[in-house]
């Protein structure tokens, strides 16, 4: 009977999901999401503050580095979740990330159209 209990315990532990890994990946997704939205906010603020509505090289580098770091973290977390076969966490975190970043892109594009001095607003007014 002892061997059967050991086998059942090993089988149950082998099939369970790594909850600590899922939690770590959720933290990576959320940090990447915040970095992406912060980069979008930096872009909006920098365009509003600069006289020509253009980015300075420093602000452009800051924007690109935040997006690159967010992309690396999300792809790494997605790979970990896929290797762990945690498809629920993989799917739900990826959908949430894509939806929130999509909303951020829509806001960013609307601001670019409405911003004074932008090429889109110059075409609309002229």
PDB file of C-alpha atoms in Angstrom:
ATOM      1  CA  UNK A   1       0.000   0.000   0.000  1.00  0.00           C
ATOM      2  CA  UNK A   2       2.903   2.338   0.692  1.00  0.00           C
ATOM      3  CA  UNK A   3       4.191   2.139  -2.902  1.00  0.00           C
ATOM      4  CA  UNK A   4       0.733   3.018  -4.233  1.00  0.00           C
ATOM      5  CA  UNK A   5       0.568   6.124  -2.020  1.00  0.00           C
ATOM      6  CA  UNK A   6       4.004   7.256  -3.194  1.00  0.00           C
ATOM      7  CA  UNK A   7       3.056   6.714  -6.834  1.00  0.00           C
ATOM      8  CA  UNK A   8      -0.198   8.681  -6.395  1.00  0.00           C
ATOM      9  CA  UNK A   9       1.638  11.540  -4.702  1.00  0.00           C
ATOM     10  CA  UNK A  10       4.228  11.681  -7.493  1.00  0.00           C
ATOM     11  CA  UNK A  11       1.560  11.554 -10.182  1.00  0.00           C
ATOM     12  CA  UNK A  12      -0.476  14.314  -8.549  1.00  0.00           C
ATOM     13  CA  UNK A  13       2.544  16.574  -8.126  1.00  0.00           C
ATOM     14  CA  UNK A  14       3.707  16.016 -11.712  1.00  0.00           C
ATOM     15  CA  UNK A  15       0.355  17.050 -13.173  1.00  0.00           C
ATOM     16  CA  UNK A  16      -0.200  20.134 -11.013  1.00  0.00           C
ATOM     17  CA  UNK A  17       0.423  23.639 -12.250  1.00  0.00           C
ATOM     18  CA  UNK A  18       3.370  25.605 -10.907  1.00  0.00           C
ATOM     19  CA  UNK A  19       1.502  28.380  -9.086  1.00  0.00           C
ATOM     20  CA  UNK A  20       4.664  30.231  -8.065  1.00  0.00           C
ATOM     21  CA  UNK A  21       5.792  30.317 -11.674  1.00  0.00           C
ATOM     22  CA  UNK A  22       2.380  31.589 -12.757  1.00  0.00           C
ATOM     23  CA  UNK A  23       2.513  34.286 -10.076  1.00  0.00           C
ATOM     24  CA  UNK A  24       5.966  35.362 -11.209  1.00  0.00           C
ATOM     25  CA  UNK A  25       4.806  35.522 -14.809  1.00  0.00           C
ATOM     26  CA  UNK A  26       1.746  37.546 -13.797  1.00  0.00           C
ATOM     27  CA  UNK A  27       4.056  40.022 -12.073  1.00  0.00           C
ATOM     28  CA  UNK A  28       6.219  40.206 -15.218  1.00  0.00           C
ATOM     29  CA  UNK A  29       3.136  40.828 -17.374  1.00  0.00           C
ATOM     30  CA  UNK A  30       1.844  43.558 -15.063  1.00  0.00           C
ATOM     31  CA  UNK A  31       5.237  45.271 -14.819  1.00  0.00           C
ATOM     32  CA  UNK A  32       5.508  45.161 -18.612  1.00  0.00           C
ATOM     33  CA  UNK A  33       2.039  46.593 -18.934  1.00  0.00           C
ATOM     34  CA  UNK A  34       2.882  49.468 -16.604  1.00  0.00           C
ATOM     35  CA  UNK A  35       6.160  50.125 -18.458  1.00  0.00           C
ATOM     36  CA  UNK A  36       4.314  50.205 -21.792  1.00  0.00           C
ATOM     37  CA  UNK A  37       1.652  52.602 -20.541  1.00  0.00           C
ATOM     38  CA  UNK A  38       4.350  54.764 -18.935  1.00  0.00           C
ATOM     39  CA  UNK A  39       6.170  54.893 -22.272  1.00  0.00           C
ATOM     40  CA  UNK A  40       2.943  55.994 -23.983  1.00  0.00           C
ATOM     41  CA  UNK A  41       2.443  58.704 -21.343  1.00  0.00           C
ATOM     42  CA  UNK A  42       6.041  59.894 -21.812  1.00  0.00           C
ATOM     43  CA  UNK A  43       5.425  60.116 -25.545  1.00  0.00           C
ATOM     44  CA  UNK A  44       2.254  62.173 -25.100  1.00  0.00           C
ATOM     45  CA  UNK A  45       3.852  64.491 -22.539  1.00  0.00           C
ATOM     46  CA  UNK A  46       7.034  64.960 -24.576  1.00  0.00           C
ATOM     47  CA  UNK A  47       5.125  65.862 -27.728  1.00  0.00           C
ATOM     48  CA  UNK A  48       3.003  68.331 -25.795  1.00  0.00           C
ATOM     49  CA  UNK A  49       6.047  69.979 -24.182  1.00  0.00           C
ATOM     50  CA  UNK A  50       8.301  70.294 -27.215  1.00  0.00           C
ATOM     51  CA  UNK A  51       7.817  73.348 -29.422  1.00  0.00           C
ATOM     52  CA  UNK A  52       7.758  71.465 -32.727  1.00  0.00           C
ATOM     53  CA  UNK A  53       5.841  68.472 -31.401  1.00  0.00           C
ATOM     54  CA  UNK A  54       8.832  66.239 -32.073  1.00  0.00           C
ATOM     55  CA  UNK A  55      10.722  63.940 -29.765  1.00  0.00           C
ATOM     56  CA  UNK A  56      14.204  64.695 -28.547  1.00  0.00           C
ATOM     57  CA  UNK A  57      16.719  61.868 -28.941  1.00  0.00           C
ATOM     58  CA  UNK A  58      16.751  61.285 -25.166  1.00  0.00           C
ATOM     59  CA  UNK A  59      12.986  60.962 -24.903  1.00  0.00           C
ATOM     60  CA  UNK A  60      12.907  58.712 -27.967  1.00  0.00           C
ATOM     61  CA  UNK A  61      15.566  56.459 -26.435  1.00  0.00           C
ATOM     62  CA  UNK A  62      13.666  56.354 -23.136  1.00  0.00           C
ATOM     63  CA  UNK A  63      10.430  55.466 -24.952  1.00  0.00           C
ATOM     64  CA  UNK A  64      12.069  52.731 -27.030  1.00  0.00           C
ATOM     65  CA  UNK A  65      13.946  51.221 -24.085  1.00  0.00           C
ATOM     66  CA  UNK A  66      10.751  50.917 -22.007  1.00  0.00           C
ATOM     67  CA  UNK A  67       8.975  49.185 -24.881  1.00  0.00           C
ATOM     68  CA  UNK A  68      11.926  46.862 -25.519  1.00  0.00           C
ATOM     69  CA  UNK A  69      12.166  45.885 -21.848  1.00  0.00           C
ATOM     70  CA  UNK A  70       8.413  45.278 -21.710  1.00  0.00           C
ATOM     71  CA  UNK A  71       8.543  43.115 -24.837  1.00  0.00           C
ATOM     72  CA  UNK A  72      11.428  41.031 -23.480  1.00  0.00           C
ATOM     73  CA  UNK A  73       9.638  40.477 -20.154  1.00  0.00           C
ATOM     74  CA  UNK A  74       6.311  39.533 -21.773  1.00  0.00           C
ATOM     75  CA  UNK A  75       7.870  37.132 -24.265  1.00  0.00           C
ATOM     76  CA  UNK A  76       9.976  35.520 -21.525  1.00  0.00           C
ATOM     77  CA  UNK A  77       6.965  35.110 -19.225  1.00  0.00           C
ATOM     78  CA  UNK A  78       4.886  33.699 -22.079  1.00  0.00           C
ATOM     79  CA  UNK A  79       7.596  31.146 -22.862  1.00  0.00           C
ATOM     80  CA  UNK A  80       7.758  30.087 -19.204  1.00  0.00           C
ATOM     81  CA  UNK A  81       3.985  29.663 -19.044  1.00  0.00           C
ATOM     82  CA  UNK A  82       3.945  27.699 -22.296  1.00  0.00           C
ATOM     83  CA  UNK A  83       6.775  25.415 -21.167  1.00  0.00           C
ATOM     84  CA  UNK A  84       4.908  24.838 -17.911  1.00  0.00           C
ATOM     85  CA  UNK A  85       1.757  24.081 -19.960  1.00  0.00           C
ATOM     86  CA  UNK A  86      -0.177  26.626 -17.914  1.00  0.00           C
ATOM     87  CA  UNK A  87      -2.468  27.532 -20.800  1.00  0.00           C
ATOM     88  CA  UNK A  88      -5.075  29.273 -18.659  1.00  0.00           C
ATOM     89  CA  UNK A  89      -2.563  31.776 -17.257  1.00  0.00           C
ATOM     90  CA  UNK A  90      -0.868  32.132 -20.646  1.00  0.00           C
ATOM     91  CA  UNK A  91      -4.150  32.895 -22.422  1.00  0.00           C
ATOM     92  CA  UNK A  92      -5.694  35.149 -19.789  1.00  0.00           C
ATOM     93  CA  UNK A  93      -2.542  37.212 -19.188  1.00  0.00           C
ATOM     94  CA  UNK A  94      -1.845  37.584 -22.907  1.00  0.00           C
ATOM     95  CA  UNK A  95      -5.411  38.658 -23.677  1.00  0.00           C
ATOM     96  CA  UNK A  96      -5.407  41.160 -20.809  1.00  0.00           C
ATOM     97  CA  UNK A  97      -2.046  42.550 -21.923  1.00  0.00           C
ATOM     98  CA  UNK A  98      -3.104  42.898 -25.562  1.00  0.00           C
ATOM     99  CA  UNK A  99      -6.450  44.522 -24.669  1.00  0.00           C
ATOM    100  CA  UNK A 100      -4.942  47.122 -22.311  1.00  0.00           C
ATOM    101  CA  UNK A 101      -2.052  47.932 -24.662  1.00  0.00           C
ATOM    102  CA  UNK A 102      -4.567  48.183 -27.525  1.00  0.00           C
ATOM    103  CA  UNK A 103      -6.600  50.708 -25.540  1.00  0.00           C
ATOM    104  CA  UNK A 104      -3.375  52.621 -24.868  1.00  0.00           C
ATOM    105  CA  UNK A 105      -2.546  52.662 -28.587  1.00  0.00           C
ATOM    106  CA  UNK A 106      -6.038  53.957 -29.419  1.00  0.00           C
ATOM    107  CA  UNK A 107      -5.636  56.757 -26.861  1.00  0.00           C
ATOM    108  CA  UNK A 108      -2.188  57.535 -28.223  1.00  0.00           C
ATOM    109  CA  UNK A 109      -3.470  57.706 -31.804  1.00  0.00           C
ATOM    110  CA  UNK A 110      -6.437  59.877 -30.809  1.00  0.00           C
ATOM    111  CA  UNK A 111      -4.100  62.251 -29.022  1.00  0.00           C
ATOM    112  CA  UNK A 112      -1.817  62.384 -32.068  1.00  0.00           C
ATOM    113  CA  UNK A 113      -4.774  63.365 -34.264  1.00  0.00           C
ATOM    114  CA  UNK A 114      -6.108  65.976 -31.837  1.00  0.00           C
ATOM    115  CA  UNK A 115      -2.788  67.452 -30.724  1.00  0.00           C
ATOM    116  CA  UNK A 116      -2.170  70.983 -31.966  1.00  0.00           C
ATOM    117  CA  UNK A 117       0.737  71.121 -34.384  1.00  0.00           C
ATOM    118  CA  UNK A 118       0.447  67.486 -35.414  1.00  0.00           C
ATOM    119  CA  UNK A 119       0.309  66.757 -39.152  1.00  0.00           C
ATOM    120  CA  UNK A 120      -3.167  65.231 -38.792  1.00  0.00           C
ATOM    121  CA  UNK A 121      -4.619  68.282 -37.062  1.00  0.00           C
ATOM    122  CA  UNK A 122      -2.918  70.611 -39.564  1.00  0.00           C
ATOM    123  CA  UNK A 123      -4.588  68.763 -42.447  1.00  0.00           C
ATOM    124  CA  UNK A 124      -7.963  68.912 -40.716  1.00  0.00           C
ATOM    125  CA  UNK A 125      -7.750  72.633 -40.015  1.00  0.00           C
ATOM    126  CA  UNK A 126      -6.144  73.692 -43.289  1.00  0.00           C
TER     127      UNK A 126
END
